[in-house]
Amino acid sequence: MPTFKANTKDMQFILHDMLNISASGLPGHDEMERDFTGAVLEAAARVAEDVLAPLNVVGDQEGCVLDNGVVRTPKGFDAAFAAMKDGGWTALDCDVEHGGQGMPFALYSAVNEIFVSANMAFNMYQGLTHGAYSAINAHGNEDQKSKWLPKLASCDWTGTMNLTEPHCGTDLGLLRTKAEPQADGSYKITGQKIFISAGDHDLAENIVHLVLAKAPGGGEGTKGISLFIVPKVMVNDDGSLGARNAVSVGNIEEKMGIHGNSTCVMNYDGATGWLLGDLHKGMRAMFTMMNEARLGVGLQGYAVAEAAYQNALAYAKDRRQGRAVTGAAEPSEPADPLIVHPDIRRNLMDQKSFVEAARAFTIWGAHLIDLGHAGDKQAHALVSLLTPVIKGFLTDQGFQSAVQAQQVFGGHGYIEEWGMSQFVRDARIAMIYEGANGVQALDLVGRKLAADGGKPIMAFFDLIKTECKLHDDARMAPFTDALKAASKQLQSAAMFFMENGMKTPNAALSGSYDFMHMMGHVCLGLMWTRMAASAISALDAGEGDAQYLDAKLATGRYYMARQMPACAMHLARIESGAEPVMDLPADQF
């Protein structure tokens, strides 16, 4: 059975050495001192390691069962969910007025990584609830907030997001679910939704579904879509639960992974719902939930990779195969451990250098969201630009890292008892849901680059330029030199799109996926540059764990030398234009 231990030391380094979160000037952030955040992270780690991680295999093997219209979760999930609620973990960054603790989203994200690494499928029950909370908090009226948010914050009630239908996924303008207005101001919701994570379960007494549907008068396409609050169980005026609403589970999907989470077909048969936000403006309200969810899915990508890496590293140190090519590393033993071999080292360093930079990138993104919520428009614009990169690049690379971890085990990695197969299977969904990664790339190139006249992407390039100018220490040259080169290549790719995108749009869209990965490498290179500067500063001051800091620098140098050159490859692909992609007629495939 695989094991897991939260990497709280690295999280602390990012929060304090790199971000200096307590000095950000945001309300409440001055309380985020190292000792305080350390205590929070260590407490989360105990829950994850002692309660959640042991249930990861259980959830994978047992899955969920539909029993007389109610979904039953795997053994032990109910007690674990109660422990999460009792510890206040579900409401860490929720507003105090709703029963939350009002902590930064950056700290919530670090804690969320710990829980995802321990048990991704389980954590989705509260993760989707957090998104529903945010959507209602941003777009609900005061009555809706007081009615739904305290129960969602505590996870006495959980939440879902209902977008996809059997005939439409990304193209939501095709959805058929209808909302008929009623005399009392409510709506009757009729239609079917599929792929609804945590659509039903036995962990909470009510489930609050946020459902996209078309109300009369909205017109065609996405402009006619509205968002509705549709509870599983009706809520009386005094807050008590009433009659069952006309919403039911049609089926539980049989999936490749995340078996412990119930992915449901949901049927709405004239269910009672209430409009959330403005009529026919449902996409705007839903994107509040989706953008947060996309950062959370990017986090899932590297969080599962972290757990897989830990197990691969332990196996590489323990498993003995062959001898080091330079001579026996341990002559008294019949063979040397796997980790002496350069190809195993390459494999492990790919994983380690990715996960540590991805962690920094995601927590920085969460910090930008905190800044945006406080009114920083530039931070909001920057994180909007980066969201498709966080989601798309980190989940692609996270899945690849999980596969690499499995590879370290050789044949044992393909055997279920070692648990590596589950990491690969669980990580795979993150590339698909909350907007498949090809759609993220199209969003980045087709929408985000041109947003606000291109100001956010130009601000991003200026940010990198400024960062590189900060460091004239020779020890920083491996970082700043590689980052400068990659940034110039990314700018060349963006210029190619500007020069060719209008007259030959396929040229831009054919290169969009490469651009997303290219920008992902540049973002992780920026993170490594910042982490390296922080590590050098701590070493020079004689502060912190010198061995950890030296390892941080060596890992960063590996990424800059071995991963950043991929940007040149992506640029060459982009500049090849649309012809290699589009030349072959469809009937010749």
JSON list of C-alpha atoms in Angstrom, two decimals, residues 321-440:
[
{"chain": "A", "resi": 321, "resn": "GLN", "atom": "CA", "xyz": [18.93, -3.75, -9.21]},
{"chain": "A", "resi": 322, "resn": "GLY", "atom": "CA", "xyz": [22.32, -3.87, -10.94]},
{"chain": "A", "resi": 323, "resn": "ARG", "atom": "CA", "xyz": [25.43, -1.87, -10.17]},
{"chain": "A", "resi": 324, "resn": "ALA", "atom": "CA", "xyz": [26.32, 1.79, -10.60]},
{"chain": "A", "resi": 325, "resn": "VAL", "atom": "CA", "xyz": [28.11, 2.21, -13.92]},
{"chain": "A", "resi": 326, "resn": "THR", "atom": "CA", "xyz": [31.04, 3.92, -12.15]},
{"chain": "A", "resi": 327, "resn": "GLY", "atom": "CA", "xyz": [31.50, 0.98, -9.75]},
{"chain": "A", "resi": 328, "resn": "ALA", "atom": "CA", "xyz": [29.57, -0.66, -6.95]},
{"chain": "A", "resi": 329, "resn": "ALA", "atom": "CA", "xyz": [28.00, 1.96, -4.68]},
{"chain": "A", "resi": 330, "resn": "GLU", "atom": "CA", "xyz": [27.45, -0.61, -1.91]},
{"chain": "A", "resi": 331, "resn": "PRO", "atom": "CA", "xyz": [29.93, -3.45, -2.49]},
{"chain": "A", "resi": 332, "resn": "SER", "atom": "CA", "xyz": [28.80, -5.37, 0.58]},
{"chain": "A", "resi": 333, "resn": "GLU", "atom": "CA", "xyz": [25.29, -5.74, -0.89]},
{"chain": "A", "resi": 334, "resn": "PRO", "atom": "CA", "xyz": [24.33, -8.05, -3.77]},
{"chain": "A", "resi": 335, "resn": "ALA", "atom": "CA", "xyz": [23.22, -5.03, -5.86]},
{"chain": "A", "resi": 336, "resn": "ASP", "atom": "CA", "xyz": [22.96, -1.26, -5.64]},
{"chain": "A", "resi": 337, "resn": "PRO", "atom": "CA", "xyz": [19.69, 0.62, -5.07]},
{"chain": "A", "resi": 338, "resn": "LEU", "atom": "CA", "xyz": [17.91, 1.91, -8.16]},
{"chain": "A", "resi": 339, "resn": "ILE", "atom": "CA", "xyz": [18.67, 5.51, -7.33]},
{"chain": "A", "resi": 340, "resn": "VAL", "atom": "CA", "xyz": [22.34, 5.15, -8.34]},
{"chain": "A", "resi": 341, "resn": "HIS", "atom": "CA", "xyz": [21.36, 4.83, -12.00]},
{"chain": "A", "resi": 342, "resn": "PRO", "atom": "CA", "xyz": [21.34, 8.07, -14.05]},
{"chain": "A", "resi": 343, "resn": "ASP", "atom": "CA", "xyz": [18.07, 7.29, -15.83]},
{"chain": "A", "resi": 344, "resn": "ILE", "atom": "CA", "xyz": [16.29, 6.73, -12.52]},
{"chain": "A", "resi": 345, "resn": "ARG", "atom": "CA", "xyz": [17.78, 9.99, -11.26]},
{"chain": "A", "resi": 346, "resn": "ARG", "atom": "CA", "xyz": [16.52, 11.76, -14.41]},
{"chain": "A", "resi": 347, "resn": "ASN", "atom": "CA", "xyz": [13.08, 10.33, -13.86]},
{"chain": "A", "resi": 348, "resn": "LEU", "atom": "CA", "xyz": [12.95, 11.37, -10.20]},
{"chain": "A", "resi": 349, "resn": "MET", "atom": "CA", "xyz": [14.39, 14.83, -10.89]},
{"chain": "A", "resi": 350, "resn": "ASP", "atom": "CA", "xyz": [11.77, 15.43, -13.58]},
{"chain": "A", "resi": 351, "resn": "GLN", "atom": "CA", "xyz": [9.11, 14.74, -10.97]},
{"chain": "A", "resi": 352, "resn": "LYS", "atom": "CA", "xyz": [10.70, 16.63, -8.09]},
{"chain": "A", "resi": 353, "resn": "SER", "atom": "CA", "xyz": [11.53, 19.75, -10.12]},
{"chain": "A", "resi": 354, "resn": "PHE", "atom": "CA", "xyz": [8.02, 19.86, -11.57]},
{"chain": "A", "resi": 355, "resn": "VAL", "atom": "CA", "xyz": [6.11, 19.33, -8.32]},
{"chain": "A", "resi": 356, "resn": "GLU", "atom": "CA", "xyz": [8.03, 21.93, -6.33]},
{"chain": "A", "resi": 357, "resn": "ALA", "atom": "CA", "xyz": [7.63, 24.60, -9.00]},
{"chain": "A", "resi": 358, "resn": "ALA", "atom": "CA", "xyz": [3.98, 23.69, -9.60]},
{"chain": "A", "resi": 359, "resn": "ARG", "atom": "CA", "xyz": [3.32, 24.10, -5.89]},
{"chain": "A", "resi": 360, "resn": "ALA", "atom": "CA", "xyz": [4.86, 27.57, -5.94]},
{"chain": "A", "resi": 361, "resn": "PHE", "atom": "CA", "xyz": [2.95, 28.51, -9.09]},
{"chain": "A", "resi": 362, "resn": "THR", "atom": "CA", "xyz": [-0.41, 27.45, -7.67]},
{"chain": "A", "resi": 363, "resn": "ILE", "atom": "CA", "xyz": [0.03, 29.06, -4.26]},
{"chain": "A", "resi": 364, "resn": "TRP", "atom": "CA", "xyz": [1.21, 32.24, -5.98]},
{"chain": "A", "resi": 365, "resn": "GLY", "atom": "CA", "xyz": [-1.91, 32.07, -8.18]},
{"chain": "A", "resi": 366, "resn": "ALA", "atom": "CA", "xyz": [-4.06, 31.68, -5.06]},
{"chain": "A", "resi": 367, "resn": "HIS", "atom": "CA", "xyz": [-2.30, 34.69, -3.55]},
{"chain": "A", "resi": 368, "resn": "LEU", "atom": "CA", "xyz": [-3.12, 36.69, -6.68]},
{"chain": "A", "resi": 369, "resn": "ILE", "atom": "CA", "xyz": [-6.77, 35.73, -6.15]},
{"chain": "A", "resi": 370, "resn": "ASP", "atom": "CA", "xyz": [-6.52, 37.04, -2.58]},
{"chain": "A", "resi": 371, "resn": "LEU", "atom": "CA", "xyz": [-5.08, 40.29, -3.95]},
{"chain": "A", "resi": 372, "resn": "GLY", "atom": "CA", "xyz": [-7.83, 40.46, -6.57]},
{"chain": "A", "resi": 373, "resn": "HIS", "atom": "CA", "xyz": [-10.53, 40.02, -3.95]},
{"chain": "A", "resi": 374, "resn": "ALA", "atom": "CA", "xyz": [-8.98, 42.93, -2.07]},
{"chain": "A", "resi": 375, "resn": "GLY", "atom": "CA", "xyz": [-9.37, 45.17, -5.10]},
{"chain": "A", "resi": 376, "resn": "ASP", "atom": "CA", "xyz": [-6.05, 44.75, -6.93]},
{"chain": "A", "resi": 377, "resn": "LYS", "atom": "CA", "xyz": [-7.18, 44.87, -10.57]},
{"chain": "A", "resi": 378, "resn": "GLN", "atom": "CA", "xyz": [-3.75, 44.00, -11.96]},
{"chain": "A", "resi": 379, "resn": "ALA", "atom": "CA", "xyz": [-3.56, 40.87, -9.82]},
{"chain": "A", "resi": 380, "resn": "HIS", "atom": "CA", "xyz": [-7.05, 39.87, -10.97]},
{"chain": "A", "resi": 381, "resn": "ALA", "atom": "CA", "xyz": [-6.12, 40.36, -14.63]},
{"chain": "A", "resi": 382, "resn": "LEU", "atom": "CA", "xyz": [-2.88, 38.40, -14.19]},
{"chain": "A", "resi": 383, "resn": "VAL", "atom": "CA", "xyz": [-4.48, 35.38, -12.52]},
{"chain": "A", "resi": 384, "resn": "SER", "atom": "CA", "xyz": [-7.20, 35.37, -15.16]},
{"chain": "A", "resi": 385, "resn": "LEU", "atom": "CA", "xyz": [-4.45, 35.11, -17.78]},
{"chain": "A", "resi": 386, "resn": "LEU", "atom": "CA", "xyz": [-2.67, 32.37, -15.85]},
{"chain": "A", "resi": 387, "resn": "THR", "atom": "CA", "xyz": [-5.71, 30.24, -14.94]},
{"chain": "A", "resi": 388, "resn": "PRO", "atom": "CA", "xyz": [-5.75, 28.17, -18.17]},
{"chain": "A", "resi": 389, "resn": "VAL", "atom": "CA", "xyz": [-2.00, 27.59, -17.77]},
{"chain": "A", "resi": 390, "resn": "ILE", "atom": "CA", "xyz": [-2.40, 26.47, -14.16]},
{"chain": "A", "resi": 391, "resn": "LYS", "atom": "CA", "xyz": [-5.20, 24.11, -15.13]},
{"chain": "A", "resi": 392, "resn": "GLY", "atom": "CA", "xyz": [-3.89, 22.81, -18.46]},
{"chain": "A", "resi": 393, "resn": "PHE", "atom": "CA", "xyz": [-0.13, 22.64, -18.02]},
{"chain": "A", "resi": 394, "resn": "LEU", "atom": "CA", "xyz": [-0.09, 21.41, -14.43]},
{"chain": "A", "resi": 395, "resn": "THR", "atom": "CA", "xyz": [-2.55, 18.60, -15.10]},
{"chain": "A", "resi": 396, "resn": "ASP", "atom": "CA", "xyz": [-0.75, 17.48, -18.26]},
{"chain": "A", "resi": 397, "resn": "GLN", "atom": "CA", "xyz": [2.58, 17.46, -16.45]},
{"chain": "A", "resi": 398, "resn": "GLY", "atom": "CA", "xyz": [1.06, 16.05, -13.28]},
{"chain": "A", "resi": 399, "resn": "PHE", "atom": "CA", "xyz": [-0.27, 13.03, -15.16]},
{"chain": "A", "resi": 400, "resn": "GLN", "atom": "CA", "xyz": [3.09, 12.57, -16.88]},
{"chain": "A", "resi": 401, "resn": "SER", "atom": "CA", "xyz": [4.81, 12.72, -13.50]},
{"chain": "A", "resi": 402, "resn": "ALA", "atom": "CA", "xyz": [2.48, 10.06, -12.12]},
{"chain": "A", "resi": 403, "resn": "VAL", "atom": "CA", "xyz": [3.33, 7.86, -15.11]},
{"chain": "A", "resi": 404, "resn": "GLN", "atom": "CA", "xyz": [7.04, 8.47, -14.51]},
{"chain": "A", "resi": 405, "resn": "ALA", "atom": "CA", "xyz": [6.62, 7.50, -10.86]},
{"chain": "A", "resi": 406, "resn": "GLN", "atom": "CA", "xyz": [4.90, 4.31, -11.95]},
{"chain": "A", "resi": 407, "resn": "GLN", "atom": "CA", "xyz": [7.81, 3.63, -14.34]},
{"chain": "A", "resi": 408, "resn": "VAL", "atom": "CA", "xyz": [10.32, 3.63, -11.47]},
{"chain": "A", "resi": 409, "resn": "PHE", "atom": "CA", "xyz": [8.58, 0.52, -10.11]},
{"chain": "A", "resi": 410, "resn": "GLY", "atom": "CA", "xyz": [9.00, -1.42, -13.34]},
{"chain": "A", "resi": 411, "resn": "GLY", "atom": "CA", "xyz": [6.57, -4.33, -13.48]},
{"chain": "A", "resi": 412, "resn": "HIS", "atom": "CA", "xyz": [5.48, -3.72, -9.89]},
{"chain": "A", "resi": 413, "resn": "GLY", "atom": "CA", "xyz": [4.13, -0.33, -10.98]},
{"chain": "A", "resi": 414, "resn": "TYR", "atom": "CA", "xyz": [1.59, -2.17, -13.12]},
{"chain": "A", "resi": 415, "resn": "ILE", "atom": "CA", "xyz": [0.40, -4.31, -10.22]},
{"chain": "A", "resi": 416, "resn": "GLU", "atom": "CA", "xyz": [-2.47, -2.89, -8.19]},
{"chain": "A", "resi": 417, "resn": "GLU", "atom": "CA", "xyz": [-1.09, -3.80, -4.75]},
{"chain": "A", "resi": 418, "resn": "TRP", "atom": "CA", "xyz": [1.64, -1.16, -5.08]},
{"chain": "A", "resi": 419, "resn": "GLY", "atom": "CA", "xyz": [-0.90, 1.62, -5.63]},
{"chain": "A", "resi": 420, "resn": "MET", "atom": "CA", "xyz": [0.88, 3.38, -8.49]},
{"chain": "A", "resi": 421, "resn": "SER", "atom": "CA", "xyz": [-1.85, 2.48, -10.95]},
{"chain": "A", "resi": 422, "resn": "GLN", "atom": "CA", "xyz": [-4.37, 4.40, -8.87]},
{"chain": "A", "resi": 423, "resn": "PHE", "atom": "CA", "xyz": [-2.27, 7.56, -8.96]},
{"chain": "A", "resi": 424, "resn": "VAL", "atom": "CA", "xyz": [-2.12, 7.35, -12.75]},
{"chain": "A", "resi": 425, "resn": "ARG", "atom": "CA", "xyz": [-5.82, 6.62, -13.10]},
{"chain": "A", "resi": 426, "resn": "ASP", "atom": "CA", "xyz": [-6.85, 9.35, -10.67]},
{"chain": "A", "resi": 427, "resn": "ALA", "atom": "CA", "xyz": [-4.57, 11.97, -12.22]},
{"chain": "A", "resi": 428, "resn": "ARG", "atom": "CA", "xyz": [-5.93, 11.34, -15.72]},
{"chain": "A", "resi": 429, "resn": "ILE", "atom": "CA", "xyz": [-9.32, 12.98, -15.13]},
{"chain": "A", "resi": 430, "resn": "ALA", "atom": "CA", "xyz": [-7.75, 16.31, -14.19]},
{"chain": "A", "resi": 431, "resn": "MET", "atom": "CA", "xyz": [-6.72, 16.79, -17.84]},
{"chain": "A", "resi": 432, "resn": "ILE", "atom": "CA", "xyz": [-10.36, 16.45, -18.91]},
{"chain": "A", "resi": 433, "resn": "TYR", "atom": "CA", "xyz": [-12.83, 17.96, -16.47]},
{"chain": "A", "resi": 434, "resn": "GLU", "atom": "CA", "xyz": [-13.44, 21.63, -15.74]},
{"chain": "A", "resi": 435, "resn": "GLY", "atom": "CA", "xyz": [-12.63, 22.30, -19.40]},
{"chain": "A", "resi": 436, "resn": "ALA", "atom": "CA", "xyz": [-10.48, 19.81, -21.31]},
{"chain": "A", "resi": 437, "resn": "ASN", "atom": "CA", "xyz": [-6.92, 21.00, -21.71]},
{"chain": "A", "resi": 438, "resn": "GLY", "atom": "CA", "xyz": [-7.28, 21.67, -25.42]},
{"chain": "A", "resi": 439, "resn": "VAL", "atom": "CA", "xyz": [-10.05, 24.10, -24.52]},
{"chain": "A", "resi": 440, "resn": "GLN", "atom": "CA", "xyz": [-7.78, 25.72, -21.93]}
]
